[in-house]
PDB file of C-alpha atoms in Angstrom:
ATOM      1  CA  MET A   1      33.774 -20.748 -44.187  1.00 47.00           C
ATOM      2  CA  THR A   2      34.704 -18.080 -41.679  1.00 55.00           C
ATOM      3  CA  ASP A   3      37.432 -17.494 -39.365  1.00 64.00           C
ATOM      4  CA  ALA A   4      37.784 -17.245 -36.149  1.00 62.00           C
ATOM      5  CA  ALA A   5      37.570 -13.817 -34.978  1.00 58.00           C
ATOM      6  CA  LYS A   6      40.336 -11.816 -33.116  1.00 62.00           C
ATOM      7  CA  PRO A   7      40.328 -12.070 -29.680  1.00 61.00           C
ATOM      8  CA  SER A   8      39.558  -8.289 -29.329  1.00 90.00           C
ATOM      9  CA  GLU A   9      36.632  -7.994 -31.057  1.00 94.00           C
ATOM     10  CA  VAL A  10      33.071  -7.691 -29.614  1.00 96.00           C
ATOM     11  CA  MET A  11      29.896  -7.210 -30.744  1.00 97.00           C
ATOM     12  CA  LEU A  12      28.699  -3.848 -28.596  1.00 97.00           C
ATOM     13  CA  VAL A  13      24.735  -3.769 -28.240  1.00 97.00           C
ATOM     14  CA  LEU A  14      22.771  -0.268 -27.349  1.00 97.00           C
ATOM     15  CA  SER A  15      19.637  -0.675 -26.493  1.00 95.00           C
ATOM     16  CA  ALA A  16      18.116   2.994 -26.342  1.00 93.00           C
ATOM     17  CA  ALA A  17      14.707   4.533 -26.044  1.00 89.00           C
ATOM     18  CA  ALA A  18      13.023   5.067 -29.337  1.00 89.00           C
ATOM     19  CA  GLY A  19      12.754   8.587 -29.335  1.00 90.00           C
ATOM     20  CA  ILE A  20      16.394   9.314 -29.515  1.00 94.00           C
ATOM     21  CA  GLU A  21      16.775   6.680 -32.919  1.00 95.00           C
ATOM     22  CA  GLN A  22      17.690   9.526 -35.307  1.00 96.00           C
ATOM     23  CA  ASP A  23      20.554  11.141 -32.615  1.00 96.00           C
ATOM     24  CA  LEU A  24      21.924   7.948 -32.310  1.00 96.00           C
ATOM     25  CA  ALA A  25      21.914   6.767 -35.632  1.00 96.00           C
ATOM     26  CA  ASP A  26      23.776   9.781 -36.246  1.00 96.00           C
ATOM     27  CA  PHE A  27      26.252   9.787 -33.564  1.00 97.00           C
ATOM     28  CA  LEU A  28      27.335   6.374 -34.223  1.00 96.00           C
ATOM     29  CA  LEU A  29      27.792   7.390 -38.601  1.00 95.00           C
ATOM     30  CA  ASP A  30      29.618  10.487 -37.224  1.00 95.00           C
ATOM     31  CA  ASN A  31      32.066   8.680 -34.562  1.00 94.00           C
ATOM     32  CA  HIS A  32      32.343   5.107 -35.755  1.00 87.00           C
ATOM     33  CA  ALA A  33      34.670   4.282 -38.442  1.00 78.00           C
ATOM     34  CA  GLY A  34      32.604   0.634 -39.276  1.00 86.00           C
ATOM     35  CA  GLY A  35      28.972  -0.494 -39.705  1.00 88.00           C
ATOM     36  CA  PHE A  36      25.727  -1.032 -37.411  1.00 95.00           C
ATOM     37  CA  THR A  37      22.729  -2.618 -37.731  1.00 95.00           C
ATOM     38  CA  SER A  38      19.446  -1.513 -36.002  1.00 95.00           C
ATOM     39  CA  SER A  39      16.152  -3.439 -35.534  1.00 95.00           C
ATOM     40  CA  SER A  40      12.999  -2.346 -33.143  1.00 91.00           C
ATOM     41  CA  ALA A  41      12.575  -4.312 -30.058  1.00 88.00           C
ATOM     42  CA  ARG A  42      10.810  -3.941 -26.651  1.00 81.00           C
ATOM     43  CA  GLY A  43      11.594  -3.522 -23.295  1.00 77.00           C
ATOM     44  CA  HIS A  44      10.553  -5.074 -20.394  1.00 68.00           C
ATOM     45  CA  GLY A  45      10.747  -4.793 -16.460  1.00 63.00           C
ATOM     46  CA  GLY A  46      11.034  -2.633 -13.775  1.00 63.00           C
ATOM     47  CA  HIS A  47      13.956  -0.440 -15.324  1.00 61.00           C
ATOM     48  CA  ALA A  48      11.133   0.427 -18.552  1.00 56.00           C
ATOM     49  CA  GLN A  49      10.524   4.494 -18.492  1.00 62.00           C
ATOM     50  CA  TYR A  50       7.269   4.140 -20.088  1.00 54.00           C
ATOM     51  CA  THR A  51       6.269   7.086 -22.617  1.00 61.00           C
ATOM     52  CA  ASN A  52       3.054   7.209 -23.305  1.00 59.00           C
ATOM     53  CA  LEU A  53      -0.144   5.169 -22.154  1.00 56.00           C
ATOM     54  CA  SER A  54      -0.110   2.360 -24.304  1.00 57.00           C
ATOM     55  CA  GLU A  55       3.270   1.153 -23.295  1.00 54.00           C
ATOM     56  CA  MET A  56       2.093   1.622 -19.374  1.00 52.00           C
ATOM     57  CA  VAL A  57      -0.969  -0.489 -20.361  1.00 53.00           C
ATOM     58  CA  THR A  58       0.672  -3.533 -22.001  1.00 56.00           C
ATOM     59  CA  GLY A  59       3.951  -3.602 -19.990  1.00 58.00           C
ATOM     60  CA  ARG A  60       6.045  -2.536 -22.916  1.00 65.00           C
ATOM     61  CA  GLN A  61       8.880  -0.155 -24.110  1.00 76.00           C
ATOM     62  CA  HIS A  62       9.226   0.646 -27.444  1.00 83.00           C
ATOM     63  CA  ARG A  63      12.700   0.752 -27.876  1.00 89.00           C
ATOM     64  CA  ILE A  64      15.704   0.680 -31.052  1.00 94.00           C
ATOM     65  CA  GLU A  65      18.530  -1.642 -30.706  1.00 96.00           C
ATOM     66  CA  PHE A  66      22.106  -1.099 -32.440  1.00 97.00           C
ATOM     67  CA  ARG A  67      24.701  -3.370 -33.156  1.00 97.00           C
ATOM     68  CA  LEU A  68      28.431  -2.844 -33.451  1.00 96.00           C
ATOM     69  CA  HIS A  69      31.189  -5.187 -34.462  1.00 96.00           C
ATOM     70  CA  LEU A  70      34.268  -3.357 -33.393  1.00 94.00           C
ATOM     71  CA  ALA A  71      37.849  -3.659 -31.688  1.00 94.00           C
ATOM     72  CA  GLU A  72      37.451  -4.226 -27.982  1.00 94.00           C
ATOM     73  CA  ALA A  73      40.093  -0.980 -27.222  1.00 94.00           C
ATOM     74  CA  GLU A  74      37.420   1.064 -29.367  1.00 95.00           C
ATOM     75  CA  VAL A  75      34.552   0.377 -27.009  1.00 96.00           C
ATOM     76  CA  VAL A  76      35.462   2.556 -23.808  1.00 95.00           C
ATOM     77  CA  THR A  77      36.218   5.207 -25.922  1.00 96.00           C
ATOM     78  CA  LEU A  78      32.940   5.182 -28.137  1.00 97.00           C
ATOM     79  CA  LEU A  79      31.021   5.200 -24.787  1.00 97.00           C
ATOM     80  CA  ASP A  80      32.895   7.933 -23.317  1.00 96.00           C
ATOM     81  CA  THR A  81      32.087   9.603 -26.468  1.00 96.00           C
ATOM     82  CA  LEU A  82      28.360   9.094 -26.515  1.00 96.00           C
ATOM     83  CA  VAL A  83      27.732   9.666 -22.813  1.00 95.00           C
ATOM     84  CA  ASP A  84      29.447  13.228 -23.960  1.00 96.00           C
ATOM     85  CA  SER A  85      27.413  13.598 -26.802  1.00 96.00           C
ATOM     86  CA  LEU A  86      23.953  12.187 -25.476  1.00 95.00           C
ATOM     87  CA  PRO A  87      23.604  13.050 -21.941  1.00 93.00           C
ATOM     88  CA  GLY A  88      20.849  11.873 -19.828  1.00 89.00           C
ATOM     89  CA  ALA A  89      19.915   9.423 -22.474  1.00 91.00           C
ATOM     90  CA  ASP A  90      18.335   6.406 -21.550  1.00 88.00           C
ATOM     91  CA  ILE A  91      20.542   3.756 -22.954  1.00 94.00           C
ATOM     92  CA  HIS A  92      21.226   0.261 -21.990  1.00 93.00           C
ATOM     93  CA  TYR A  93      24.333  -1.439 -23.312  1.00 96.00           C
ATOM     94  CA  TYR A  94      26.215  -4.841 -23.188  1.00 96.00           C
ATOM     95  CA  CYS A  95      29.527  -6.182 -24.673  1.00 97.00           C
ATOM     96  CA  LEU A  96      29.781  -9.524 -25.885  1.00 96.00           C
ATOM     97  CA  PRO A  97      33.259 -11.561 -27.869  1.00 95.00           C
ATOM     98  CA  VAL A  98      32.897 -12.279 -31.247  1.00 94.00           C
ATOM     99  CA  LEU A  99      34.357 -15.885 -31.774  1.00 91.00           C
ATOM    100  CA  PHE A 100      33.578 -16.176 -35.236  1.00 88.00           C
ATOM    101  CA  SER A 101      32.996 -13.543 -38.239  1.00 88.00           C
ATOM    102  CA  GLY A 102      33.037 -13.209 -42.003  1.00 88.00           C
ATOM    103  CA  ARG A 103      30.980 -12.548 -44.897  1.00 85.00           C
ATOM    104  CA  ILE A 104      28.688 -14.901 -46.911  1.00 87.00           C
ATOM    105  CA  GLN A 105      28.127 -13.858 -50.636  1.00 84.00           C
ATOM    106  CA  ILE A 106      26.640 -15.518 -53.906  1.00 80.00           C
ATOM    107  CA  GLY A 107      28.012 -18.763 -54.198  1.00 74.00           C
ATOM    108  CA  ARG A 108      31.236 -18.291 -52.009  1.00 70.00           C
ATOM    109  CA  ALA A 109      32.118 -17.443 -48.566  1.00 61.00           C
ATOM    110  CA  HIS A 110      34.270 -14.176 -48.640  1.00 61.00           C
ATOM    111  CA  VAL A 111      36.620 -13.429 -44.986  1.00 61.00           C
TER     112      VAL A 111
END
């Protein structure tokens, strides 16, 4: 049903302050040939930079997460370009290996 991913495929996750969601989405549309997924998230911990009283009281910062499936060789270039395009942005990132990937369509798997 799924094929093993190429060893050089990764999932890059970017967690950004919600205030830069549109800027980051525009950057990814302009600089990443593949698609990506975004979702709302909450940041917790000592590194959270609260933007309003509600966040301070609840101890949760509203964040947006972007997930990109791409070749490992593209990650450093994309991150370097991101730093130049959005200097000072509050973005946390991490990269994970992709073991399997594929697409499931109605009635059949498509790899």
